[in-house]
Coordinates of C-alpha atoms in Angstrom, one line a residue:
Chain A
M1 CA 6.2 34.7 35.0
T2 CA 7.4 38.1 33.2
G3 CA 9.8 38.2 35.4
N4 CA 11.1 34.8 34.7
K5 CA 10.7 36.1 30.7
T6 CA 12.9 39.1 31.2
A7 CA 15.3 36.9 33.5
L8 CA 15.4 34.4 30.9
K9 CA 16.4 37.4 28.0
L10 CA 18.6 38.7 30.5
L11 CA 20.4 35.5 30.4
G12 CA 20.3 34.8 27.2
L13 CA 22.6 38.4 26.1
A14 CA 24.4 37.9 29.0
A15 CA 25.5 34.1 27.3
L16 CA 25.5 36.0 23.7
L17 CA 27.7 38.9 24.9
A18 CA 30.2 36.4 27.1
F19 CA 30.6 34.0 24.8
P20 CA 33.8 35.5 22.9
V21 CA 35.6 34.3 25.8
L22 CA 33.8 30.7 27.0
P23 CA 36.4 27.9 26.9
I24 CA 34.4 26.4 23.5
S25 CA 34.6 29.8 21.3
S26 CA 37.9 28.6 19.1
E27 CA 38.7 31.0 16.2
Y28 CA 36.7 28.3 14.0
V29 CA 33.8 28.6 16.5
M30 CA 33.5 32.4 16.4
H31 CA 33.6 32.8 12.7
V32 CA 30.8 30.8 12.5
A33 CA 29.2 33.4 15.0
V34 CA 29.6 35.9 12.8
L35 CA 28.7 33.6 9.2
I36 CA 25.2 33.5 11.4
M37 CA 24.9 37.5 11.8
V38 CA 25.9 38.4 8.8
Y39 CA 23.4 35.2 7.2
A40 CA 20.3 36.6 9.9
V41 CA 20.5 39.8 8.7
L42 CA 20.8 39.0 4.8
A43 CA 17.1 37.1 6.2
M44 CA 15.5 39.3 8.2
G45 CA 16.2 41.3 4.7
L46 CA 14.8 39.8 2.5
N47 CA 12.1 38.5 5.2
V48 CA 11.0 41.8 4.0
L49 CA 9.5 41.0 0.2
P50 CA 8.7 37.7 0.4
G51 CA 7.2 37.4 4.8
F52 CA 5.7 40.9 4.6
C53 CA 3.9 41.7 0.9
N54 CA 4.2 37.9 -0.6
L55 CA 6.6 39.1 -3.3
L56 CA 8.7 36.2 -3.9
D57 CA 12.0 37.5 -4.2
L58 CA 15.0 35.5 -5.8
G59 CA 17.6 37.6 -6.2
Y60 CA 18.4 38.8 -3.0
V61 CA 22.2 37.7 -2.5
G62 CA 22.7 41.0 -5.4
F63 CA 22.1 43.4 -2.9
Y64 CA 24.5 41.7 -0.4
G65 CA 27.2 42.1 -3.5
I66 CA 26.4 45.6 -5.0
G67 CA 26.9 46.2 -1.2
A68 CA 30.0 44.1 -1.4
Y69 CA 31.8 45.1 -4.0
T70 CA 31.0 48.7 -2.6
A71 CA 32.9 48.4 0.3
G72 CA 35.3 46.7 -1.3
I73 CA 36.2 48.8 -3.7
L74 CA 36.1 51.9 -1.5
A75 CA 38.2 50.3 1.3
Y76 CA 40.4 49.5 -0.5
N77 CA 41.7 51.9 -3.7
H78 CA 40.8 54.6 -1.7
N79 CA 40.8 54.0 2.0
V80 CA 37.7 55.0 2.9
S81 CA 36.4 54.0 6.8
F82 CA 33.8 51.9 7.3
W83 CA 31.2 54.0 9.3
L84 CA 31.3 56.7 6.2
I85 CA 31.0 53.4 3.4
V86 CA 27.4 51.9 5.0
P87 CA 25.4 54.5 4.5
G88 CA 26.2 55.2 1.0
A89 CA 26.3 50.9 0.1
V90 CA 23.2 51.3 2.0
A91 CA 21.8 54.3 -0.1
L92 CA 23.3 52.5 -3.5
G93 CA 21.5 49.0 -2.5
A94 CA 18.8 50.1 -1.9
L95 CA 18.1 52.4 -5.2
C96 CA 19.1 49.5 -7.3
G97 CA 16.0 47.7 -5.4
I98 CA 13.9 50.6 -6.1
L99 CA 14.6 49.9 -9.9
R100 CA 14.9 46.2 -9.7
G101 CA 11.3 46.4 -8.7
A102 CA 9.8 49.2 -9.7
P103 CA 8.4 47.8 -13.2
T104 CA 6.9 45.1 -12.3
L105 CA 5.0 47.3 -9.9
R106 CA 1.8 47.0 -11.3
L107 CA 2.4 43.6 -12.4
S108 CA 1.3 39.9 -10.6
G109 CA 4.0 38.7 -8.1
D110 CA 5.0 36.3 -10.7
Y111 CA 6.6 38.5 -13.0
F112 CA 8.5 39.9 -9.8
A113 CA 9.9 36.1 -8.8
I114 CA 10.5 36.3 -12.2
V115 CA 12.2 39.7 -12.7
T116 CA 14.4 39.1 -9.6
F117 CA 15.2 35.6 -10.4
G118 CA 17.2 37.6 -13.5
F119 CA 19.3 39.6 -11.0
T120 CA 21.2 38.0 -9.7
E121 CA 22.6 36.6 -13.1
L122 CA 23.6 40.5 -14.1
V123 CA 25.0 41.1 -10.9
V124 CA 27.2 38.7 -11.4
L125 CA 27.7 39.5 -15.3
F126 CA 28.6 42.7 -13.5
L127 CA 30.9 42.0 -11.5
T128 CA 33.0 39.5 -13.7
N129 CA 33.1 41.7 -16.5
E130 CA 33.2 45.2 -15.7
I131 CA 37.6 43.8 -14.5
W132 CA 37.9 47.7 -15.1
L133 CA 36.6 48.2 -11.6
T134 CA 36.2 45.1 -9.6
R135 CA 39.0 43.0 -10.5
G136 CA 37.0 40.4 -12.7
P137 CA 36.6 37.0 -11.4
L138 CA 39.8 37.7 -10.3
G139 CA 38.1 38.7 -7.3
L140 CA 39.7 41.9 -5.1
P141 CA 41.6 40.7 -1.9
G142 CA 43.4 42.7 0.7
I143 CA 40.4 44.5 1.4
P144 CA 41.5 46.6 5.2
P145 CA 39.4 45.6 8.1
I146 CA 37.2 47.2 9.9
A147 CA 38.2 50.3 11.5
L148 CA 38.2 52.5 15.1
S149 CA 39.7 55.4 14.6
L150 CA 39.8 59.5 16.7
E151 CA 42.6 60.5 13.8
F152 CA 40.2 62.9 11.8
L153 CA 39.5 64.6 15.7
G154 CA 43.9 65.1 15.0
I155 CA 44.1 62.4 17.9
D156 CA 46.5 58.9 17.5
W157 CA 44.1 57.1 18.6
R158 CA 43.0 53.5 15.9
Y159 CA 42.3 50.4 16.5
D160 CA 41.6 48.4 13.4
F161 CA 39.6 44.6 13.5
L162 CA 42.0 41.8 13.6
S163 CA 41.1 39.2 15.0
E164 CA 36.9 37.3 14.9
V165 CA 35.6 39.1 18.7
P166 CA 35.9 42.4 17.6
Y167 CA 33.5 41.5 14.5
Y168 CA 31.8 39.1 16.4
Y169 CA 30.5 42.1 19.3
L170 CA 30.6 44.6 15.8
G171 CA 28.1 41.5 14.6
L172 CA 26.0 41.4 17.0
A173 CA 25.5 44.7 17.1
M174 CA 24.1 45.3 13.4
V175 CA 22.0 42.4 14.0
A176 CA 20.5 43.6 17.8
A177 CA 19.9 47.0 15.3
V178 CA 18.4 45.3 12.8
Y179 CA 16.0 43.3 14.5
V180 CA 14.8 46.5 16.5
V181 CA 13.7 48.0 13.2
M182 CA 12.5 45.3 12.1
C183 CA 9.9 44.6 14.9
R184 CA 9.1 49.0 15.2
I185 CA 8.6 48.4 11.7
E186 CA 6.2 45.9 11.3
D187 CA 4.3 46.7 14.1
S188 CA 3.4 50.6 12.6
R189 CA 1.5 51.7 10.2
L190 CA 4.3 50.9 7.1
G191 CA 4.0 47.7 9.1
R192 CA 0.7 47.4 9.1
A193 CA 0.1 48.4 5.5
W194 CA 2.7 45.3 4.1
L195 CA 0.6 43.1 5.7
A196 CA -2.8 44.4 4.6
I197 CA -1.2 44.0 1.1
K198 CA 0.5 40.4 1.5
E199 CA -3.2 39.2 2.9
D200 CA -5.1 40.9 -0.1
P201 CA -3.6 44.0 -2.0
L202 CA -7.6 44.4 -3.4
A203 CA -9.1 45.0 0.3
A204 CA -5.8 47.2 1.4
A205 CA -6.5 49.4 -1.7
S206 CA -9.4 49.8 -0.9
C207 CA -9.0 50.9 2.2
G208 CA -7.2 53.2 0.7
I209 CA -3.3 51.5 0.8
N210 CA -1.3 53.7 -1.7
L211 CA 0.1 50.0 -2.9
M212 CA 2.8 51.5 -5.5
A213 CA 4.2 53.2 -2.4
Y214 CA 4.1 50.9 0.4
K215 CA 5.5 48.3 -2.2
T216 CA 8.5 50.9 -3.8
V217 CA 9.4 52.0 0.2
A218 CA 9.5 48.1 1.0
F219 CA 12.3 47.0 -1.9
A220 CA 14.3 49.9 -1.4
F221 CA 14.2 49.1 2.4
S222 CA 14.8 45.5 2.0
A223 CA 18.0 45.9 -0.8
G224 CA 19.5 48.7 2.2
V225 CA 19.0 46.2 4.9
G226 CA 21.5 43.0 1.7
A227 CA 24.2 45.9 1.1
L228 CA 25.1 46.4 4.8
A229 CA 25.3 42.4 5.2
G230 CA 27.3 43.4 2.1
C231 CA 29.6 46.1 3.9
F232 CA 30.0 44.4 7.1
M233 CA 31.1 40.9 5.0
A234 CA 33.4 42.6 2.9
Q235 CA 35.6 44.3 5.4
W236 CA 35.5 40.9 7.4
S237 CA 36.6 38.3 4.8
M238 CA 38.9 40.8 3.2
F239 CA 38.0 38.7 -0.1
L240 CA 35.2 39.6 -2.7
A241 CA 34.7 37.3 -5.6
P242 CA 31.6 36.9 -7.9
D243 CA 30.8 34.8 -7.7
V244 CA 30.2 34.5 -3.6
F245 CA 27.1 36.3 -5.1
K246 CA 25.9 34.0 -7.3
F247 CA 22.0 32.7 -7.3
W248 CA 22.6 29.5 -4.5
E249 CA 23.7 32.4 -1.7
S250 CA 20.5 33.4 -2.9
F251 CA 18.6 30.3 -2.4
L252 CA 20.1 29.7 0.9
V253 CA 18.5 32.9 2.8
L254 CA 15.0 31.6 1.4
C255 CA 15.5 28.3 2.4
M256 CA 15.8 30.5 6.2
I257 CA 13.4 32.0 6.1
V258 CA 10.9 29.3 4.4
L259 CA 12.5 27.4 7.3
G260 CA 12.0 29.8 10.4
G261 CA 8.0 31.2 8.7
L262 CA 8.3 33.3 6.5
G263 CA 7.2 37.1 7.7
N264 CA 8.3 35.9 11.2
I265 CA 11.7 38.2 12.1
N266 CA 12.5 35.6 15.0
G267 CA 12.4 32.7 12.6
A268 CA 14.5 34.0 10.3
I269 CA 17.1 34.5 12.9
V270 CA 16.8 31.0 13.8
G271 CA 17.0 29.4 10.1
A272 CA 19.7 31.1 9.9
V273 CA 21.2 29.5 12.8
V274 CA 19.9 25.7 11.9
L275 CA 21.0 26.4 8.4
I276 CA 24.4 27.8 8.6
A277 CA 25.0 25.3 11.4
L278 CA 24.2 22.5 9.2
G279 CA 25.8 23.5 6.4
E280 CA 29.2 23.2 8.3
I281 CA 27.8 20.0 9.5
L282 CA 27.2 19.0 5.8
R283 CA 30.6 20.1 4.6
V284 CA 31.9 17.7 6.9
V285 CA 29.7 14.3 6.7
L286 CA 29.0 14.7 3.1
P287 CA 33.0 14.1 1.5
K288 CA 32.5 11.4 3.7
F289 CA 30.5 9.7 1.2
G290 CA 31.9 10.4 -1.9
L291 CA 30.1 13.8 -2.6
P292 CA 30.9 17.2 -3.3
A293 CA 30.7 20.2 -0.4
E294 CA 28.1 21.1 -3.1
T295 CA 25.6 19.1 -3.3
R296 CA 24.6 20.3 0.5
F297 CA 22.1 22.6 -1.4
L298 CA 20.3 18.9 -2.2
V299 CA 19.3 19.4 1.2
Y300 CA 17.9 22.7 1.5
G301 CA 15.7 22.2 -1.7
L302 CA 14.4 18.9 0.2
I303 CA 13.9 21.0 3.4
M304 CA 12.0 24.0 1.4
I305 CA 10.1 21.5 -0.6
L306 CA 8.9 19.4 2.9
I307 CA 8.7 22.8 4.2
M308 CA 6.0 24.1 2.2
R309 CA 3.8 20.8 1.6
F310 CA 3.9 19.8 5.3
K311 CA 3.6 22.5 7.1
P312 CA 4.1 26.0 4.8
G313 CA 4.2 28.5 8.0
G314 CA 7.1 26.8 8.4
F315 CA 8.3 26.1 12.1
F316 CA 6.9 30.1 13.8
P317 CA 4.3 30.4 11.5
A318 CA 3.8 34.0 11.4
I319 CA 0.8 36.2 12.9
A320 CA 0.9 39.5 12.5
A321 CA 2.4 41.8 15.1
T322 CA -0.4 43.7 16.3
S323 CA -2.8 40.9 16.5
K324 CA -0.6 38.4 18.4
K325 CA -2.5 39.3 21.6
S326 CA -5.8 39.9 19.9
R327 CA -8.3 37.7 20.4
L328 CA -11.0 39.3 18.4
I329 CA -8.5 39.0 15.1
L330 CA -6.8 36.1 15.9
D331 CA -10.6 34.9 15.6
L332 CA -11.1 37.3 12.6
K333 CA -8.5 35.6 10.6
A334 CA -9.6 32.2 11.7
R335 CA -13.2 32.8 10.2
L336 CA -11.6 34.0 6.8
E337 CA -9.2 30.8 6.9
A338 CA -12.3 28.9 6.8
E339 CA -14.4 30.6 4.0
R340 CA -11.4 30.3 1.7
A341 CA -11.2 26.8 2.7
G342 CA -14.9 26.2 1.9
Chain B
M1 CA 28.9 37.6 -41.7
F2 CA 25.2 39.2 -40.7
E3 CA 23.7 36.8 -42.6
Q4 CA 25.7 33.7 -41.1
Q5 CA 25.2 35.1 -38.0
L6 CA 20.9 35.4 -38.0
F7 CA 21.8 32.6 -39.1
N8 CA 23.1 31.3 -36.2
G9 CA 20.8 33.0 -33.6
L10 CA 17.2 31.3 -35.8
T11 CA 19.0 28.3 -35.0
L12 CA 19.9 28.7 -31.4
G13 CA 16.3 31.0 -31.0
L14 CA 14.0 27.5 -32.3
I15 CA 15.6 26.0 -29.0
Y16 CA 15.0 29.0 -27.0
A17 CA 11.3 28.6 -28.5
L18 CA 10.5 24.6 -27.2
I19 CA 12.3 25.2 -23.8
A20 CA 9.4 28.6 -23.6
V21 CA 6.1 26.9 -24.6
G22 CA 6.4 24.1 -21.7
Y23 CA 6.8 27.4 -19.8
T24 CA 3.6 29.0 -21.1
M25 CA 1.7 25.7 -21.3
V26 CA 2.4 25.4 -17.1
Y27 CA 1.5 28.4 -16.9
G28 CA -1.3 28.6 -19.2
V29 CA -3.3 25.6 -17.6
I30 CA -2.2 25.6 -13.8
E31 CA -0.7 29.4 -13.5
L32 CA 2.7 28.3 -12.5
I33 CA 5.8 29.4 -13.2
N34 CA 7.9 25.5 -13.7
F35 CA 10.8 26.6 -12.0
A36 CA 11.8 23.4 -12.8
H37 CA 11.5 22.7 -16.1
G38 CA 14.8 23.8 -17.2
E39 CA 15.9 21.4 -14.6
V40 CA 14.2 18.2 -17.4
Y41 CA 16.1 20.4 -20.3
M42 CA 19.1 19.7 -18.6
L43 CA 18.0 16.3 -17.5
G44 CA 17.1 15.2 -21.1
A45 CA 20.6 16.3 -22.1
F46 CA 22.4 14.0 -19.7
L47 CA 19.8 11.0 -19.8
C48 CA 20.3 10.5 -23.6
I49 CA 23.9 11.0 -23.6
T50 CA 24.0 8.0 -20.7
F51 CA 21.6 6.1 -22.9
I52 CA 24.4 6.1 -25.6
Q53 CA 27.0 5.7 -23.5
A54 CA 25.9 3.0 -20.8
L55 CA 23.8 0.8 -22.6
G56 CA 25.0 2.0 -26.4
V57 CA 21.4 3.2 -27.5
P58 CA 22.3 4.7 -30.9
L59 CA 21.7 8.5 -31.0
F60 CA 17.8 8.7 -31.7
P61 CA 16.4 6.2 -30.4
A62 CA 18.7 7.4 -26.9
M63 CA 16.6 10.6 -28.0
A64 CA 13.3 9.9 -27.7
L65 CA 14.1 7.6 -24.7
A66 CA 15.6 10.6 -22.7
M67 CA 11.9 12.8 -24.1
A68 CA 9.6 9.5 -22.8
F69 CA 11.8 9.8 -19.5
C70 CA 11.8 13.4 -19.4
A71 CA 8.1 13.7 -19.8
G72 CA 7.8 11.2 -16.8
I73 CA 10.0 12.8 -14.7
G74 CA 7.3 16.4 -16.0
V75 CA 4.6 14.6 -14.4
L76 CA 6.3 13.1 -11.3
I77 CA 7.3 16.5 -10.3
D78 CA 3.8 17.4 -11.1
Q79 CA 2.1 14.3 -8.8
I80 CA 4.8 15.1 -5.8
A81 CA 5.6 18.6 -5.7
Y82 CA 2.7 20.6 -7.0
K83 CA -0.3 19.0 -7.2
P84 CA -0.8 18.7 -3.0
L85 CA -0.3 22.9 -3.6
R86 CA -3.0 23.6 -5.9
K87 CA -5.5 24.6 -3.0
A88 CA -2.4 27.0 -0.8
P89 CA -1.1 31.0 -1.6
R90 CA 0.4 30.8 -4.8
L91 CA 3.8 31.3 -3.0
A92 CA 4.3 28.5 -1.5
A93 CA 4.0 26.4 -5.0
L94 CA 6.5 28.8 -6.5
I95 CA 8.6 28.6 -3.5
T96 CA 8.3 23.8 -3.4
A97 CA 9.4 25.2 -8.0
I98 CA 12.4 26.5 -6.6
G99 CA 13.2 24.3 -4.2
V100 CA 12.4 21.8 -7.0
S101 CA 14.5 22.8 -9.5
I102 CA 17.6 23.4 -6.7
F103 CA 17.2 19.7 -5.6
L104 CA 17.0 18.1 -9.3
Q105 CA 20.3 20.6 -10.0
N106 CA 22.1 19.3 -7.5
I107 CA 21.4 14.9 -8.1
A108 CA 22.6 15.9 -11.4
M109 CA 25.8 16.8 -10.2
I110 CA 25.7 13.8 -7.7
I111 CA 25.3 11.5 -10.8
W112 CA 27.1 13.2 -13.4
G113 CA 29.7 15.7 -11.0
S114 CA 30.0 18.6 -11.3
R115 CA 32.2 19.4 -14.8
P116 CA 30.9 20.1 -17.9
V117 CA 31.4 16.8 -19.7
P118 CA 31.1 16.6 -23.8
F119 CA 28.5 15.5 -25.6
T120 CA 29.5 11.7 -26.9
R121 CA 30.8 12.8 -29.2
S122 CA 31.2 9.1 -31.7
A123 CA 27.5 8.7 -31.8
V124 CA 26.5 12.2 -33.5
P125 CA 26.3 11.6 -37.3
A126 CA 30.0 12.4 -39.3
A127 CA 27.5 14.9 -41.1
F128 CA 26.3 16.6 -38.6
S129 CA 29.5 18.2 -37.9
E130 CA 30.1 19.6 -42.1
T131 CA 28.9 21.7 -44.0
A132 CA 25.6 20.5 -45.5
F133 CA 25.3 23.2 -48.1
T134 CA 25.9 27.0 -48.8
L135 CA 23.3 29.8 -49.5
G136 CA 25.1 32.7 -50.4
S137 CA 27.5 33.6 -47.6
V138 CA 25.9 31.1 -45.3
N139 CA 28.1 27.5 -44.3
V140 CA 24.4 25.5 -42.9
S141 CA 25.7 22.7 -41.2
G142 CA 24.0 19.3 -41.2
L143 CA 23.5 19.3 -37.5
Q144 CA 21.9 22.8 -37.9
V145 CA 19.4 21.7 -40.7
F146 CA 18.9 18.5 -38.4
I147 CA 17.9 21.1 -36.1
Y148 CA 16.0 23.4 -38.5
A149 CA 13.8 20.0 -39.3
L150 CA 12.9 18.3 -35.9
T151 CA 12.7 22.0 -34.4
I152 CA 10.1 22.5 -36.8
A153 CA 8.2 19.1 -37.3
M154 CA 7.8 19.5 -33.0
M155 CA 6.7 23.2 -33.2
I156 CA 3.2 22.1 -36.3
G157 CA 3.0 18.9 -34.3
L158 CA 2.6 20.6 -31.1
T159 CA 0.2 23.5 -33.3
L160 CA -2.0 20.3 -33.8
I161 CA -2.2 18.6 -30.8
I162 CA -3.5 22.2 -29.1
N163 CA -6.1 22.8 -32.0
K164 CA -7.0 20.1 -33.5
T165 CA -7.0 17.5 -30.6
K166 CA -9.5 16.4 -27.9
V167 CA -7.0 17.1 -25.5
G168 CA -5.9 20.2 -27.0
T169 CA -9.0 21.8 -26.4
A170 CA -9.7 20.9 -23.1
M171 CA -6.0 22.3 -22.8
R172 CA -6.9 25.5 -23.6
A173 CA -10.6 25.3 -21.7
L174 CA -8.5 25.0 -18.8
A175 CA -7.0 27.8 -20.0
Q176 CA -9.6 30.0 -19.8
N177 CA -11.6 28.9 -16.3
A178 CA -10.2 26.0 -14.4
T179 CA -14.0 25.8 -12.7
A180 CA -15.7 25.6 -16.0
A181 CA -14.1 23.0 -17.5
A182 CA -14.4 20.5 -14.9
L183 CA -18.1 21.7 -15.1
M184 CA -17.7 20.5 -18.4
G185 CA -16.9 17.0 -17.8
I186 CA -12.8 17.7 -18.3
N187 CA -10.9 15.7 -16.6
V188 CA -8.4 18.3 -15.1
N189 CA -6.0 16.4 -13.2
R190 CA -5.3 14.6 -16.6
V191 CA -5.0 17.0 -18.7
I192 CA -3.0 19.0 -16.1
S193 CA -0.5 16.1 -16.1
F194 CA -0.5 15.7 -20.5
T195 CA 0.4 19.6 -20.7
F196 CA 3.4 18.4 -18.1
A197 CA 5.0 15.8 -19.5
L198 CA 4.3 17.3 -23.4
G199 CA 6.7 20.6 -22.4
S200 CA 8.9 18.2 -20.6
G201 CA 9.3 15.9 -23.7
L202 CA 10.3 19.3 -26.0
G203 CA 12.4 20.2 -23.1
A204 CA 14.3 17.5 -23.4
V205 CA 14.6 17.8 -26.9
A206 CA 16.6 20.9 -26.6
G207 CA 18.1 19.8 -24.3
I208 CA 19.9 17.2 -26.5
L209 CA 20.2 19.8 -28.9
V210 CA 21.9 22.4 -26.9
G211 CA 23.7 19.9 -26.0
M212 CA 25.0 18.9 -29.5
Y213 CA 25.5 22.1 -30.8
Y214 CA 27.8 23.6 -28.2
N215 CA 29.5 20.2 -27.5
T216 CA 28.5 20.6 -23.5
L217 CA 26.7 19.8 -21.1
S218 CA 26.3 20.8 -17.4
A219 CA 23.9 20.2 -14.2
T220 CA 23.7 23.8 -13.8
M221 CA 22.7 24.3 -17.7
G222 CA 19.7 24.8 -17.4
Y223 CA 19.3 27.7 -15.0
N224 CA 20.1 30.0 -17.6
A225 CA 18.1 28.9 -20.1
G226 CA 15.2 28.6 -18.1
V227 CA 15.9 32.2 -17.0
K228 CA 16.0 33.2 -21.3
A229 CA 13.2 30.4 -22.3
F230 CA 11.0 31.9 -19.5
A231 CA 11.8 35.3 -20.6
A232 CA 10.7 34.2 -24.6
A233 CA 7.7 33.3 -22.7
V234 CA 6.8 36.6 -21.7
L235 CA 8.2 38.4 -25.2
G236 CA 6.0 36.2 -26.4
G237 CA 3.2 37.1 -24.1
I238 CA 3.2 34.0 -21.2
G239 CA 0.1 31.9 -21.7
S240 CA 0.3 31.6 -25.3
V241 CA 1.5 28.8 -27.5
P242 CA 2.5 30.0 -30.8
G243 CA 3.8 33.6 -28.7
A244 CA 6.2 31.7 -26.7
M245 CA 7.9 30.0 -30.4
L246 CA 8.1 33.9 -31.8
G247 CA 9.3 34.1 -28.8
G248 CA 12.2 31.8 -28.6
V249 CA 13.1 33.1 -32.4
V250 CA 13.0 36.3 -31.8
L251 CA 15.4 36.1 -28.5
G252 CA 18.2 34.0 -30.0
V253 CA 18.1 36.2 -33.0
A254 CA 18.7 39.1 -30.5
E255 CA 21.2 37.3 -28.2
T256 CA 23.5 36.4 -31.6
L257 CA 23.4 39.4 -33.3
G258 CA 24.2 41.3 -29.4
A259 CA 26.6 39.4 -28.7
G260 CA 28.1 39.3 -31.9
Y261 CA 27.6 43.0 -32.7
V262 CA 26.9 44.8 -29.2
S263 CA 29.1 42.6 -26.2
S264 CA 29.5 38.9 -26.3
Q265 CA 30.5 39.0 -22.3
Y266 CA 27.1 40.7 -21.5
R267 CA 25.2 37.6 -23.8
D268 CA 23.3 36.5 -20.8
G269 CA 22.4 39.6 -19.7
L270 CA 20.6 40.1 -22.9
G271 CA 17.2 38.0 -21.7
Y272 CA 17.3 39.9 -19.3
A273 CA 17.2 43.0 -21.1
V274 CA 14.5 42.0 -23.1
M275 CA 12.9 41.0 -21.0
I276 CA 12.7 43.9 -18.7
A277 CA 11.3 46.1 -22.0
V278 CA 8.6 43.9 -22.4
I279 CA 7.4 43.6 -19.0
L280 CA 7.5 48.1 -19.0
L281 CA 6.2 48.0 -22.4
R282 CA 3.9 46.2 -23.2
P283 CA 3.6 43.5 -20.7
S284 CA 1.2 40.9 -22.5
G285 CA 3.8 40.0 -24.5
L286 CA 4.1 40.5 -28.8
L287 CA 0.6 37.7 -29.1
G288 CA -0.8 37.7 -25.7
K289 CA -3.7 38.4 -24.5
S290 CA -4.0 42.0 -21.8
V291 CA -2.9 41.0 -18.4
G292 CA -4.1 43.8 -17.0
Q293 CA -3.8 45.3 -13.7
K294 CA -2.7 42.9 -10.6
A295 CA -0.7 44.1 -7.9

């Protein structure tokens, strides 16, 4: 049984690695695949707050924007290498995440939701108005692509990412890295503390969990992952405009994790795959009914309402990682639920 | 110049106050940030011009009709989307509220298009766009007189409803303790519906007034107004109706003065800045009760 599972996983991995050379993968399919990876990273990053800590984040794409513009400006104006930008942008994103969350630390989760609701607006306002830095509504075109280079060692070798295929592999590596880190954290002291806060902040605090410290780490971590996705996206799409980072995008990412199941890392990835694919389909189908392509958000809104009503755990309801196999904890959870309902 | 700005800010602030009371009343009764409230405000404006253009209804009856429709929409939103989730975790209701908001925004986009449309000028009395009188250095337009009269009348009416009527007493009881209120024989669901109807009706009027004031409507107008009105409600103390009124007025004045003297580009960001400042310095707001530490 376990052998079969391992074989299946290896087969899946092989399929993912071989995907670009398969006959079905046109330039368009590859583009969508890379887009899915960007959103998978965003969904996993967003998942930390609503999924692990029970805090509704409505402005997540702000960090995506901060990361993207950091990468865009540094690469475009100063020709800094992608590999150097990433740590800086992630650190900047994390700092902004802490600054955004800090005012609400001592208040209920509702305050956090509304602060994040306004945050995207502020990021878009900044990107639109600080023309000296971001060129404002004109956008930032001509960002150089990611490159591998050994020039800093004095060796004359350089490889520019000019087609979708290298981005596909880099994106796959990024998704895999974030995924592994997420899974490790979920099952660590940090992740268990977050889940405890999610279940019952008062009980968690009584067990000696420093709520403020753990929430701050969550703000920083989640935001840093968003900025990472932004860096990748900036040098992949090579064009940035403030409009890309509006509230709609945050909503889309939230919809992904709601669909997949809040708190489930696998669910976040599935949500990204399903909704990006659905978005591409709707982009073609909607105009046939004479509707603008933006109205696809109608479908996303509906998905969100229906899932919360009929399947609040999403399609892959999360169970705390540590309790996946423990009958004792499952039993405890069931009794807790029964008591709450009663 | 300063007096004129101040006066324009007050006008805007009164409209914000009308939206903010909708947020604060619903929050008081069911502890939910009704993100869809901004969309009800937008629908109010669109329904009003639709009644005027498609059915040829004069302005004032069209306003009343739009208000009634929006009150109904508010009740429907609650019944369909929020009521099944009353006992669910709070996050579920919050996420649903965001879903409803996006859903309504897109419905509006499908019906009325995604481009901004002007308010039907022919339906608006000519006196509204003329200067009614001059007070010192302040020019007061007919529309501003109308906005002042209508919003202040509505707020007095609302205060009377909340403080003097039976249903108002029930609302206040519910805000204090829903279980105890139910035990006293209050029909909780009916009071919640009434709260939604009241708040949505006022929100619709605010949407129509803003549409006339700026002479433009768009399907996305509810987003910004929603954030600002919620900021106003937080500023006044969430759950407090007089607080929301005061918060709206203060925010409107601050925004107009800020746009005039500090930075007009960051006009829409000011509400956010005010909100952060309030949350940091005095989370209970100007007139609210202490929220204490709710981690």
